[in-house]
Coordinates of C-alpha atoms (C1' of nucleotides) in Angstrom, one line a residue:
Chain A
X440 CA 15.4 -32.3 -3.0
X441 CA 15.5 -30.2 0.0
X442 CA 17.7 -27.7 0.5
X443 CA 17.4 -26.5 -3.0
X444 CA 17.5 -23.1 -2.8
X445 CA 16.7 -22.5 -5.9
X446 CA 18.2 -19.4 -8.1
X447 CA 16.7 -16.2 -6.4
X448 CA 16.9 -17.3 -3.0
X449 CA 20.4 -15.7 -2.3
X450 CA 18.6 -13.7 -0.1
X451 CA 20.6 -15.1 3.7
X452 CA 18.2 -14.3 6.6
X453 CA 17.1 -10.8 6.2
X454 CA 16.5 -10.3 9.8
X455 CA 13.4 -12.0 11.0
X456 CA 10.7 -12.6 8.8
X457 CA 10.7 -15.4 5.8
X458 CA 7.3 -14.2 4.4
X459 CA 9.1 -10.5 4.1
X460 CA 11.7 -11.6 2.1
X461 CA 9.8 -14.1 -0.2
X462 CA 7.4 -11.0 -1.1
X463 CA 10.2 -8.7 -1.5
X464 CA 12.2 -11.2 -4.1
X465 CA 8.5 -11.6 -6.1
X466 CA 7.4 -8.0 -5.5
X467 CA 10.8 -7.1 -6.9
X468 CA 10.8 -9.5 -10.0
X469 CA 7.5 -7.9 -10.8
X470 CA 8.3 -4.2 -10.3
X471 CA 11.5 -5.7 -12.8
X472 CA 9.0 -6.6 -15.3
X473 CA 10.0 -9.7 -15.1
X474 CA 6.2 -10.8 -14.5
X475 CA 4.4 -8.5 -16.7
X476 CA 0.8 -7.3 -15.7
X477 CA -1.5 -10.2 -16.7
X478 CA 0.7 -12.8 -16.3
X479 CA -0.3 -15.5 -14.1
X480 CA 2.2 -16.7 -11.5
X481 CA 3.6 -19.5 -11.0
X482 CA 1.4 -21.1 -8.0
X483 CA 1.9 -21.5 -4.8
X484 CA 3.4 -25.0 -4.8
X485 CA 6.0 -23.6 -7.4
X486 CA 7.0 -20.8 -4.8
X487 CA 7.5 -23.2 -2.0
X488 CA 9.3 -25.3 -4.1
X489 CA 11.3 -22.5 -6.0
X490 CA 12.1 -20.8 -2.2
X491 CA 12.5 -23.9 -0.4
X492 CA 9.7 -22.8 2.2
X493 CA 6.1 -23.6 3.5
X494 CA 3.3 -22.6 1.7
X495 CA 2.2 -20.7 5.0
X496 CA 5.2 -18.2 4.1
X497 CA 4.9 -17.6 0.4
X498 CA 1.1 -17.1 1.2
X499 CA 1.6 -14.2 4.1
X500 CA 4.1 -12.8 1.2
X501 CA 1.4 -12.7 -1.6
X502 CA -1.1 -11.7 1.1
X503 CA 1.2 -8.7 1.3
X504 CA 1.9 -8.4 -2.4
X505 CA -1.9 -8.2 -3.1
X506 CA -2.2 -5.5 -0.3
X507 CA 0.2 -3.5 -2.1
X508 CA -2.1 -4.0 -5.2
X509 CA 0.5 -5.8 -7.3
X510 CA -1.6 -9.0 -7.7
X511 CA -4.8 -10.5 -7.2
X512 CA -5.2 -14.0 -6.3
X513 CA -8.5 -16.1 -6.9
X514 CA -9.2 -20.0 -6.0
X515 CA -8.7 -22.0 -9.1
X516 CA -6.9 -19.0 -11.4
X517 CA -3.9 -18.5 -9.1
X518 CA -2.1 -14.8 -8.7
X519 CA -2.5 -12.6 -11.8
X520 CA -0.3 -9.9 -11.9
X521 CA -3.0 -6.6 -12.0
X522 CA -2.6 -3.2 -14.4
X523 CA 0.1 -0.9 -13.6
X524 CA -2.9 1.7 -12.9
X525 CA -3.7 -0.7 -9.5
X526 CA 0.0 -1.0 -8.2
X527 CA 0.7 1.6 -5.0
X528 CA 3.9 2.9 -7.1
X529 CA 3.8 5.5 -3.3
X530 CA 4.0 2.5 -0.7
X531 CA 8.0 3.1 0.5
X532 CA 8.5 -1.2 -0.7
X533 CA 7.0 -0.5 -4.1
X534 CA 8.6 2.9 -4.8
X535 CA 11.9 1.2 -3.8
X536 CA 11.3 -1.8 -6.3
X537 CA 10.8 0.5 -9.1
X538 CA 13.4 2.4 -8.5
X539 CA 15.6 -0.5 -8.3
X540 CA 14.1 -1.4 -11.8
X541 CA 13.7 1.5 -13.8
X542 CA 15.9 3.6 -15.3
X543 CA 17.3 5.6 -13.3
X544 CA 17.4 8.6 -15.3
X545 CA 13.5 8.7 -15.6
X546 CA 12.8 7.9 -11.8
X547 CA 15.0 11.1 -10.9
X548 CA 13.7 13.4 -13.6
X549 CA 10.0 12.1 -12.3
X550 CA 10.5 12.8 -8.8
X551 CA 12.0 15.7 -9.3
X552 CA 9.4 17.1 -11.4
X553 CA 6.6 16.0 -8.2
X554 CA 9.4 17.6 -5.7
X555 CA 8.7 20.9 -7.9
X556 CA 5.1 20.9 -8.0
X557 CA 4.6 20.2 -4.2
X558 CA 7.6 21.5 -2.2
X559 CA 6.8 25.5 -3.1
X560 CA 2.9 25.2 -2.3
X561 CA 3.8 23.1 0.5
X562 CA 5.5 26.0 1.5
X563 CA 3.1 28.1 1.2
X564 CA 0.6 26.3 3.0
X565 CA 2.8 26.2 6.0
X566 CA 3.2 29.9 5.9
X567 CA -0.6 30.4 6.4
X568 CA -1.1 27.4 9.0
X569 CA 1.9 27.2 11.2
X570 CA 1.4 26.8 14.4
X571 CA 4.4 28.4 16.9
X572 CA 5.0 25.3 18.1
X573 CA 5.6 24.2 14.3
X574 CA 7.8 27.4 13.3
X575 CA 9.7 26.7 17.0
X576 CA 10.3 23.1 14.9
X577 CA 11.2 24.6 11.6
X578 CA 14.0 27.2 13.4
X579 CA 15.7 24.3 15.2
X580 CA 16.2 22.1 12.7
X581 CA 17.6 25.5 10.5
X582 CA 19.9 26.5 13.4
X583 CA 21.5 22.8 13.6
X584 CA 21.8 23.1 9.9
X585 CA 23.4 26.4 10.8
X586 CA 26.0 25.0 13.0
X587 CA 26.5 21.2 11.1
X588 CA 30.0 20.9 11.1
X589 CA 29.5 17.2 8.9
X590 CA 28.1 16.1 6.0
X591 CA 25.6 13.6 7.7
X592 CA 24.8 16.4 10.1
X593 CA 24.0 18.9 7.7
X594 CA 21.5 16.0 6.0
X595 CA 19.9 14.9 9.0
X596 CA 18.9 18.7 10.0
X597 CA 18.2 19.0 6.4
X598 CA 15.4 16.5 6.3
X599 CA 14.4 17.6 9.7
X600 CA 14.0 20.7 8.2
X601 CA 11.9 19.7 5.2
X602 CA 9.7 17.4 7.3
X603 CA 8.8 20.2 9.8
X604 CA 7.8 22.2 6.9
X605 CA 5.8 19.1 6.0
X606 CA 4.3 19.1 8.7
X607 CA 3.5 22.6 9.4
X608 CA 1.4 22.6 5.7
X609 CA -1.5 20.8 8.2
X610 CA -2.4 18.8 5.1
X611 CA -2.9 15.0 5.8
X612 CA -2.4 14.1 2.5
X613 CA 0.3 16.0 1.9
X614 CA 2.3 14.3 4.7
X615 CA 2.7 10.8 3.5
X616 CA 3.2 11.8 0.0
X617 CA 6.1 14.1 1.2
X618 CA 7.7 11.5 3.1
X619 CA 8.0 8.5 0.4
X620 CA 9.1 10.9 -2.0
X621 CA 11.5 12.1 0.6
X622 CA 12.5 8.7 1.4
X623 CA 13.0 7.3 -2.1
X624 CA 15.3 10.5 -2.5
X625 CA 17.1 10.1 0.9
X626 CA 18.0 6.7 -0.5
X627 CA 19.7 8.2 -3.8
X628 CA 21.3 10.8 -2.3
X629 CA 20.9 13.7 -0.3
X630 CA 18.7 16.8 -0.1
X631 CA 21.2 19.7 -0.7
X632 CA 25.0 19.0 -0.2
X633 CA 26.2 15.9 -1.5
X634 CA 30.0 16.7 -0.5
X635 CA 31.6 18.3 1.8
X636 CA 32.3 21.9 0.2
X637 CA 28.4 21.5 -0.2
X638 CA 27.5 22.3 3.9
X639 CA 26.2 25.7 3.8
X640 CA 26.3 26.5 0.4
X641 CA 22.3 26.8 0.2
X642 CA 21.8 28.1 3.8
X643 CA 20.8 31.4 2.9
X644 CA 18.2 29.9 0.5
X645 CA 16.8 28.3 3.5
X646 CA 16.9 31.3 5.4
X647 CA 14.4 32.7 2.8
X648 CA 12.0 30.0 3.3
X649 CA 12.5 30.6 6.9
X650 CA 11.6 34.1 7.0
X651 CA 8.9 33.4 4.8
X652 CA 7.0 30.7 6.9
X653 CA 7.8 33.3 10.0
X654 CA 6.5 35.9 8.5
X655 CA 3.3 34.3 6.9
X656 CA 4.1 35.2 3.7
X657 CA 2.8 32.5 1.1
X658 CA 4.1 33.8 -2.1
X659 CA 7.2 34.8 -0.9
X660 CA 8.0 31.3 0.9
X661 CA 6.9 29.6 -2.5
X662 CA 9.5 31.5 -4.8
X663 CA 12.3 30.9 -1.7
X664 CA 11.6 27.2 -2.4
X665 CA 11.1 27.3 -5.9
X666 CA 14.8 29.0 -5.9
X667 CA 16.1 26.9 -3.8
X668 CA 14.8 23.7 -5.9
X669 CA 16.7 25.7 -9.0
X670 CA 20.1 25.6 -6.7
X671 CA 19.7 21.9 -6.0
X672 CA 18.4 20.9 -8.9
X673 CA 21.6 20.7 -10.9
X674 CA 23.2 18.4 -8.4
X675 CA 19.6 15.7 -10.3
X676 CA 21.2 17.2 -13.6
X677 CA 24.6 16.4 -12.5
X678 CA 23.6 12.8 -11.3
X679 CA 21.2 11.9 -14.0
X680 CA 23.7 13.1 -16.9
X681 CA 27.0 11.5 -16.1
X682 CA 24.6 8.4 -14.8
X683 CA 27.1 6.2 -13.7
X684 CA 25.8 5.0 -10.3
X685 CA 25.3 1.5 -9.2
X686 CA 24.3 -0.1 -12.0
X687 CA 22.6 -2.7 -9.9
X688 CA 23.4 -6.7 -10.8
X689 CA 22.4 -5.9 -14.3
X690 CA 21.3 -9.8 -14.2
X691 CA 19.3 -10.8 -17.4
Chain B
X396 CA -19.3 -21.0 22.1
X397 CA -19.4 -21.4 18.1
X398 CA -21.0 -18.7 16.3
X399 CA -19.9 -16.3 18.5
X400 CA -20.0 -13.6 16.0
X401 CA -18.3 -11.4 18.6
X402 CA -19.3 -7.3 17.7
X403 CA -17.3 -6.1 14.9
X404 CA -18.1 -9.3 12.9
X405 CA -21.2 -7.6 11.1
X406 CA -19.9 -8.5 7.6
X407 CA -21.6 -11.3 6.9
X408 CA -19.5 -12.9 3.9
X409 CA -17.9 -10.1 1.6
X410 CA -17.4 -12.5 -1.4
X411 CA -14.6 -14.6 -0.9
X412 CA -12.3 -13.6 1.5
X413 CA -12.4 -14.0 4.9
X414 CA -8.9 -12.3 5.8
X415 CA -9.7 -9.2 3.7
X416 CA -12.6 -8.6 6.1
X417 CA -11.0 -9.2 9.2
X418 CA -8.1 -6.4 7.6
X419 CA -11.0 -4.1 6.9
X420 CA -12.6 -4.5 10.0
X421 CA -9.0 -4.3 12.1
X422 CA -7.8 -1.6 9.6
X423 CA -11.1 0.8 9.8
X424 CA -10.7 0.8 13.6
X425 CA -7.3 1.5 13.9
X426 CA -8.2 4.6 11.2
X427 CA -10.8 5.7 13.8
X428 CA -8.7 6.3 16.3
X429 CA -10.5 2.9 18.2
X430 CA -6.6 1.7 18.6
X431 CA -4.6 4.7 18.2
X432 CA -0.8 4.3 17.0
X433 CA 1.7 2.9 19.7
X434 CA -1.0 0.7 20.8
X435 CA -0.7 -2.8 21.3
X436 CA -3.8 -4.9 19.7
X437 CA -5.1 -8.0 20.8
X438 CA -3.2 -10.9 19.8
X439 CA -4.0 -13.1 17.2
X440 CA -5.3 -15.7 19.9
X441 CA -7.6 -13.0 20.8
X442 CA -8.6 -12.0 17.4
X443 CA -9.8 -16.0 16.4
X444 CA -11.8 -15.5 19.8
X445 CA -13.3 -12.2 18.2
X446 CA -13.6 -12.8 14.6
X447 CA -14.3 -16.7 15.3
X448 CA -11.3 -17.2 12.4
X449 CA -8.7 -19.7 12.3
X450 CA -5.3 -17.9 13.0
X451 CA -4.4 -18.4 9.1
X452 CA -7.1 -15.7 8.8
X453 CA -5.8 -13.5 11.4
X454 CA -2.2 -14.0 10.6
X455 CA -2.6 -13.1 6.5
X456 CA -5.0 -9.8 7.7
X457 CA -2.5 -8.8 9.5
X458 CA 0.0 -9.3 7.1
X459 CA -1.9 -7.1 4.6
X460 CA -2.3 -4.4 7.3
X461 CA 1.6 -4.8 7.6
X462 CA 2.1 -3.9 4.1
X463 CA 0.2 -1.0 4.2
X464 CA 2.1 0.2 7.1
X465 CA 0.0 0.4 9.7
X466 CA 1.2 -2.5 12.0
X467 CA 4.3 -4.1 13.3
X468 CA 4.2 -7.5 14.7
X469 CA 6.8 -9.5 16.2
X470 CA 7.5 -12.1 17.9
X471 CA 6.8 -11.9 21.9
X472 CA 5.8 -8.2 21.8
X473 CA 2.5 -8.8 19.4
X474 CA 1.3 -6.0 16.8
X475 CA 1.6 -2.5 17.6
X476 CA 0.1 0.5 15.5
X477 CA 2.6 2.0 13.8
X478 CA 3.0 5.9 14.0
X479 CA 1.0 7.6 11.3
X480 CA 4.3 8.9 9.6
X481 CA 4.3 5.3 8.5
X482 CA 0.9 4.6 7.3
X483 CA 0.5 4.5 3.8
X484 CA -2.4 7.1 3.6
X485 CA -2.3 7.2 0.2
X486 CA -2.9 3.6 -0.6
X487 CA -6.6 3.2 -1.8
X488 CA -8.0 0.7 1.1
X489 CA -6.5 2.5 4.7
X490 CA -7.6 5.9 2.2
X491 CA -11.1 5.1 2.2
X492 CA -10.9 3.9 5.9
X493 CA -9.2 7.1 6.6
X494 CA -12.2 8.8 4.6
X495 CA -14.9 7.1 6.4
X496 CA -13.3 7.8 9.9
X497 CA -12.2 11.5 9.6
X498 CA -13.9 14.4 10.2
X499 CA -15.3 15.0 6.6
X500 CA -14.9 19.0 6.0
X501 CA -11.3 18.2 7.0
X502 CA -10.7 15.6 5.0
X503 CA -12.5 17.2 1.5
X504 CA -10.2 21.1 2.0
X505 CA -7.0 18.5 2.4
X506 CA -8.1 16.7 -1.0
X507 CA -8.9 19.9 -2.5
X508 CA -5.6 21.5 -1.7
X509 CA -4.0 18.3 -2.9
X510 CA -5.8 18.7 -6.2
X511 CA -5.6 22.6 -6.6
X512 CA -1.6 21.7 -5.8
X513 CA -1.8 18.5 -8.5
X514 CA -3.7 19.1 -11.4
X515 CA -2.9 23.0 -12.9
X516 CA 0.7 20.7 -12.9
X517 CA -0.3 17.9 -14.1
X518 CA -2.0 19.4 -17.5
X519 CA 0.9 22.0 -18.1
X520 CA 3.0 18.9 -18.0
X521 CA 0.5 17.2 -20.2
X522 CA 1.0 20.3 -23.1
X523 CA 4.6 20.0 -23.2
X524 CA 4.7 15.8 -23.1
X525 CA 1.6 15.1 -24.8
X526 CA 1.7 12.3 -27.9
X527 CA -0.5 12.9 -30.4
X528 CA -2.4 9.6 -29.3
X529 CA -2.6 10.9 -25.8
X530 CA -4.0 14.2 -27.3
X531 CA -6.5 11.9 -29.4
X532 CA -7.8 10.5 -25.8
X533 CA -7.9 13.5 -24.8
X534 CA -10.2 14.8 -27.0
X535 CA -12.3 11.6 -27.6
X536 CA -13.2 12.3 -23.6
X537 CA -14.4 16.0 -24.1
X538 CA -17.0 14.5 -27.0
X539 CA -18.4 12.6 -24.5
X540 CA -18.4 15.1 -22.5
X541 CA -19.9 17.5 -25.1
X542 CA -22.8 14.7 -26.2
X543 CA -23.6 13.0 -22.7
X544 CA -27.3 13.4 -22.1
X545 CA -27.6 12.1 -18.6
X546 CA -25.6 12.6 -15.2
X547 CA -23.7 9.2 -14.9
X548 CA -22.8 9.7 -19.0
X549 CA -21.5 13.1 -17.9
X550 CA -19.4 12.2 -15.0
X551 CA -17.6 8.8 -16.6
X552 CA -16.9 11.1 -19.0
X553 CA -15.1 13.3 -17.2
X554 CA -13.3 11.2 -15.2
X555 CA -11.8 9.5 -18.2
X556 CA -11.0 13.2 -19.2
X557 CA -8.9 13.9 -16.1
X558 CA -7.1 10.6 -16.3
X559 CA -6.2 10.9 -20.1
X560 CA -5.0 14.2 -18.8
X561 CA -2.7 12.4 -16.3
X562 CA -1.4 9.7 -18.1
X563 CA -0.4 12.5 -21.3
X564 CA 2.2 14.0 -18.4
X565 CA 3.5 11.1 -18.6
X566 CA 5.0 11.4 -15.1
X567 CA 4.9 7.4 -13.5
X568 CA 4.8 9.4 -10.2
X569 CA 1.6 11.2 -11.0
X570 CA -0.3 9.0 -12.2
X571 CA -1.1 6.5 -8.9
X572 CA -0.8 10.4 -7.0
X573 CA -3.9 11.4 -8.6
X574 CA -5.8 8.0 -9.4
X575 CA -5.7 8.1 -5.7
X576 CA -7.6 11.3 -5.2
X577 CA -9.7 10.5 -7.6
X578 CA -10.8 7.3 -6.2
X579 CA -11.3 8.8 -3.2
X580 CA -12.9 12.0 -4.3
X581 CA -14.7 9.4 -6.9
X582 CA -16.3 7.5 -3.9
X583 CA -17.8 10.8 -1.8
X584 CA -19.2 12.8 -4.9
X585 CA -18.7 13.5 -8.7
X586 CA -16.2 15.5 -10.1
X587 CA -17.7 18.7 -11.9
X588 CA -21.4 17.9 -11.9
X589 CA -23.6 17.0 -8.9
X590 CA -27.0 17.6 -10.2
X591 CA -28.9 17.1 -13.9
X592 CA -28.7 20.9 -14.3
X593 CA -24.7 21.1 -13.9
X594 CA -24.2 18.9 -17.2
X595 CA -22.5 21.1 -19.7
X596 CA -21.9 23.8 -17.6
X597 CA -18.3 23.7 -17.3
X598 CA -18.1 22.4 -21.0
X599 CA -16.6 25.6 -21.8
X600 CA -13.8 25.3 -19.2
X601 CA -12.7 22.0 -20.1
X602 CA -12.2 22.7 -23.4
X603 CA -9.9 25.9 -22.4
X604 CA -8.1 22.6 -21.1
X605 CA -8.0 20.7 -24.5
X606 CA -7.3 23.8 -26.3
X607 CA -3.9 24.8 -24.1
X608 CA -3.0 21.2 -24.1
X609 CA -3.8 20.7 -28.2
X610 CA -1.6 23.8 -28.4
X611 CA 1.2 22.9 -26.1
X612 CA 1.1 26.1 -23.8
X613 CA 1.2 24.9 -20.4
X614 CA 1.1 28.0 -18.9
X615 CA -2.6 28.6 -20.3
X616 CA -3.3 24.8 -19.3
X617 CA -2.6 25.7 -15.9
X618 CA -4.3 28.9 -16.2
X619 CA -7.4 26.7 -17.8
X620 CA -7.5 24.0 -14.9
X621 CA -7.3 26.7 -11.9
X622 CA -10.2 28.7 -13.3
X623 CA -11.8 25.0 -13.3
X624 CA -11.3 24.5 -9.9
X625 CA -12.5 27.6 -8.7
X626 CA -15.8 26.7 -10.4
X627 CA -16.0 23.3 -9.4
X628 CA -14.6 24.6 -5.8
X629 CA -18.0 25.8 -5.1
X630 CA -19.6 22.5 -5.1
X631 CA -16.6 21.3 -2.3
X632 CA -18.0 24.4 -0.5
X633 CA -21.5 23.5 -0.5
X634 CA -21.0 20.1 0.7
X635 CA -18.6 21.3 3.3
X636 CA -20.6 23.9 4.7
X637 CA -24.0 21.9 4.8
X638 CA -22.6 18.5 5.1
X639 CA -25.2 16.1 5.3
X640 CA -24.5 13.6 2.7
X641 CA -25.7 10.2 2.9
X642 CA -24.6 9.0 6.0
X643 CA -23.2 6.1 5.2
X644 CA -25.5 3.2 7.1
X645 CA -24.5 4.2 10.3
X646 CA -24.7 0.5 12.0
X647 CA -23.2 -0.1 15.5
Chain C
dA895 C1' -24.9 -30.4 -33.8
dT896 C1' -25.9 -27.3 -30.1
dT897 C1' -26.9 -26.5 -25.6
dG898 C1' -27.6 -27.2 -20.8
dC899 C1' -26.6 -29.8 -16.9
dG900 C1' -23.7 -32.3 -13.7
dG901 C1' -19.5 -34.1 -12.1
dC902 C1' -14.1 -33.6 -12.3
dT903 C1' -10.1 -31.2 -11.3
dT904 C1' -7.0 -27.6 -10.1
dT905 C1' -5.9 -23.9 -7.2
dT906 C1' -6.6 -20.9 -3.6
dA907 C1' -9.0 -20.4 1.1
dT908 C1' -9.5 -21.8 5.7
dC909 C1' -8.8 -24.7 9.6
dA910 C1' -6.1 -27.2 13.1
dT911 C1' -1.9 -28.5 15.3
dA912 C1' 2.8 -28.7 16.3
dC913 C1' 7.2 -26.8 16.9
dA914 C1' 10.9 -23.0 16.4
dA915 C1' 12.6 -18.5 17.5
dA916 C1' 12.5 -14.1 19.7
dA917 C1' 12.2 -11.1 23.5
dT918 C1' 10.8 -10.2 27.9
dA919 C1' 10.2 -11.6 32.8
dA920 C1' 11.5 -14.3 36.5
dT921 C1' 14.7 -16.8 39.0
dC922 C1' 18.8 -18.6 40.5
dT923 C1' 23.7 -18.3 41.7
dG924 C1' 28.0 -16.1 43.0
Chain D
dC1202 C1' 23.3 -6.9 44.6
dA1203 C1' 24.8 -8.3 39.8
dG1204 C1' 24.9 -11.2 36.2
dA1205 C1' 23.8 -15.1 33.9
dT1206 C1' 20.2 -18.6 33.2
dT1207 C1' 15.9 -20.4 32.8
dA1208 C1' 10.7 -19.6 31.9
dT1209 C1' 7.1 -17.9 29.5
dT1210 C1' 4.6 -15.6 26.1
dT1211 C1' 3.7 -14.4 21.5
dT1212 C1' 4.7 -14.4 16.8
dG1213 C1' 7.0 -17.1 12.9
dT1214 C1' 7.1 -21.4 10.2
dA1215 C1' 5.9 -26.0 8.9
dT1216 C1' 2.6 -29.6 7.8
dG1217 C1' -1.5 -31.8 6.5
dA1218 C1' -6.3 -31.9 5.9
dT1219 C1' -10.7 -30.0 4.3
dA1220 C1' -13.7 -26.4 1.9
dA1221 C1' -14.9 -23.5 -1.8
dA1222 C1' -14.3 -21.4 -6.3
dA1223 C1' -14.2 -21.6 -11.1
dG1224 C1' -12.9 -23.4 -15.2
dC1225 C1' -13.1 -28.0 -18.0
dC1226 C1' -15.0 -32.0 -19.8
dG1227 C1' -18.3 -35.0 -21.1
dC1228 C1' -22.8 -36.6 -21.2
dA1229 C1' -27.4 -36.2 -22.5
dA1230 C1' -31.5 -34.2 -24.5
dT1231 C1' -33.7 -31.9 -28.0

DNA sequence: ATTGCGGCTTTTATCATACAAAATAATCTG
DNA sequence: CAGATTATTTTGTATGATAAAAGCCGCAAT
């Protein structure tokens, strides 16, 4: 009765930490729906049993489950699984669960819908605030996107890009929200070329946001985006029509 | 050498959990700068000395901060604060840290941005997506708006307004983005209406809202919620510029 | 029969201790 | 001096015990 490993343990190792992995096979399952809000979990003996590890582990894992607002665990009524309305949907692990889960056709049309309503005035906040130092940022990252001779290297200046624009918006709030969405993106696919005939194709788009940041112009930098969101949004369209993708272990 | 009670451990019991103080407490400081990122804290020998806590106490705090992103811990090296590119500032707990910590005009023209960016968005989505039940909320939230006699009345009201609003985008993404902000907003003052007399007096703009949305013309909702916020702006501006604000128990 | 009180039981919360593993620092050997 | 080896420190995991919360049951009193 020991090494039982039961079912969803296929997880190997996972580099380090036990607790990690226990909370991402539960955080998962719930993010699958597979423990629907209100439902009461199985308790912590059942998870030590079901993972074949200490209760010290499966409790640091619900510990982190409950930070992420997933569940909330009282002596005597075990871990309920809380309201939709209380999960952080924009912590990175969350975001990744769902996206994992839903359908993928929805998650993209969703996030692209947020990249539309924040890139533009994200923009154009950066236009008024930028700092040199921040517009010194912006231009390097455009000039290696300039002279990317690969796909990655045309992403990785991409991103750069994007983030220094981020950054130059001087909105702390903006920032994190940028970056998830950015990251559950990244992990999809890329910003603006997805194959090789891609690299360049949208340069002079950027050059318009460019100009616009360096030039202070708010309005102008917001329709350069807003353009340049039309350009890339039909490689979404593309994705999300023909839909074929990892289908992702379509288990149950 | 037993009831220590070293500084920070001012909360006295915090119903029920004893790691979810020692998180806040940890958390709050590294928000205030008191450990800034790259630092190494104390390790969790150290923290049972301070907090007079077992380790299990220590250990699942940390855990929680973890999840939130604003720690690493491993093995040898200890915990180190993460970079803020990695904290999840938009998670409700290290929010209201954040909120408590930063300098407050900062913090309410970055929320205000962040909702003068969100919410013009969020109802023209909300005209084009809307259900009729949705719609239904909508409106049952404006009559309580329209008929509340008192402040609190008022302001519930309108809250359950904005959210019926965000839920009728029906954009998954949106909807923790700007129960978020509200929270947060939610916790430092009330939405449209700070004082007896304001009750009613933007009546008429909210139901420009409900009208745009009722007839599916989201360009006239977004129209409907800017001219809002530059009411409703003023009141940001007021606070911002005279700032006093209950001061929040300023203890140690 | 209903109601209020007290004990029972289940489950998480906390504590204490021990050992394993990781990553650095120190040391030894060639 | 270089490289490998051993120490050491700190977190990670396991185990077992006790405390506290909160529902449940039954008993009793009116």
């Amino acid at each position: 009765m020991r090494g039982k490993t039961t079912s969803a343990n296929a997880v190997p190792a996972m580099r380090g930490s036990l607790h990690r992995s226990v909370a991402q096979d539960i955080g998962a399952r719930i993010l699958n729906g597979e423990f629907a809000p209100g439902t009461l979990l199985p308790n912590e003996a059942e998870w030590c049993a079901s993972f074949g590890v200490s209760r010290t582990a499966v409790r640091e894992a619900i510990k982190m489950l409950m930070a992420k607002g997933l569940i909330l665990s009282r002596p005597k009524i075990g871990s309920r699984v809380q309201p939709r309305t209380s999960w952080n949907l924009l912590d990175r692990d969350v975001l990744s669960w769902y996206c994992a889960a839903a359908n993928p056709t929805h998650f993209l049309v969703h996030m692209q819908q947020v990249r539309e309503i924040l890139e533009p005035e994200t923009a154009a906040l950066a236009a008024v605030n930028r700092t040199d130092g921040q517009m010194a940022e912006i231009e390097n990252a455009f000039n290696a996107m300039a002279e990317a001779k690969t796909l990655s290297a045309w992403n990785a200046a991409d991103v750069v890009f994007h983030q220094a624009i981020l950054l130059a918006a001087g909105n702390e709030l903006l920032v994190p929200l940028g970056l998830v969405i950015e990251s559950a993106l990244g992990s999809m696919f890329n910003y603006t070329a997805s194959q090789r005939g891609d690299i360049g194709r949208t340069l002079p788009g950027h050059a318009r946001i460019l100009a616009a940041i360096r030039g202070r112009k708010p309005n102008a930098a917001r329709l350069a985006v807003r353009q340049l969101l039309r350009d890339t949004g039909r490689v979404v369209d593309q994705v999300t029509s023909s839909r074929p993708k990892r289908p992702r272990a379509a288990k149950a």
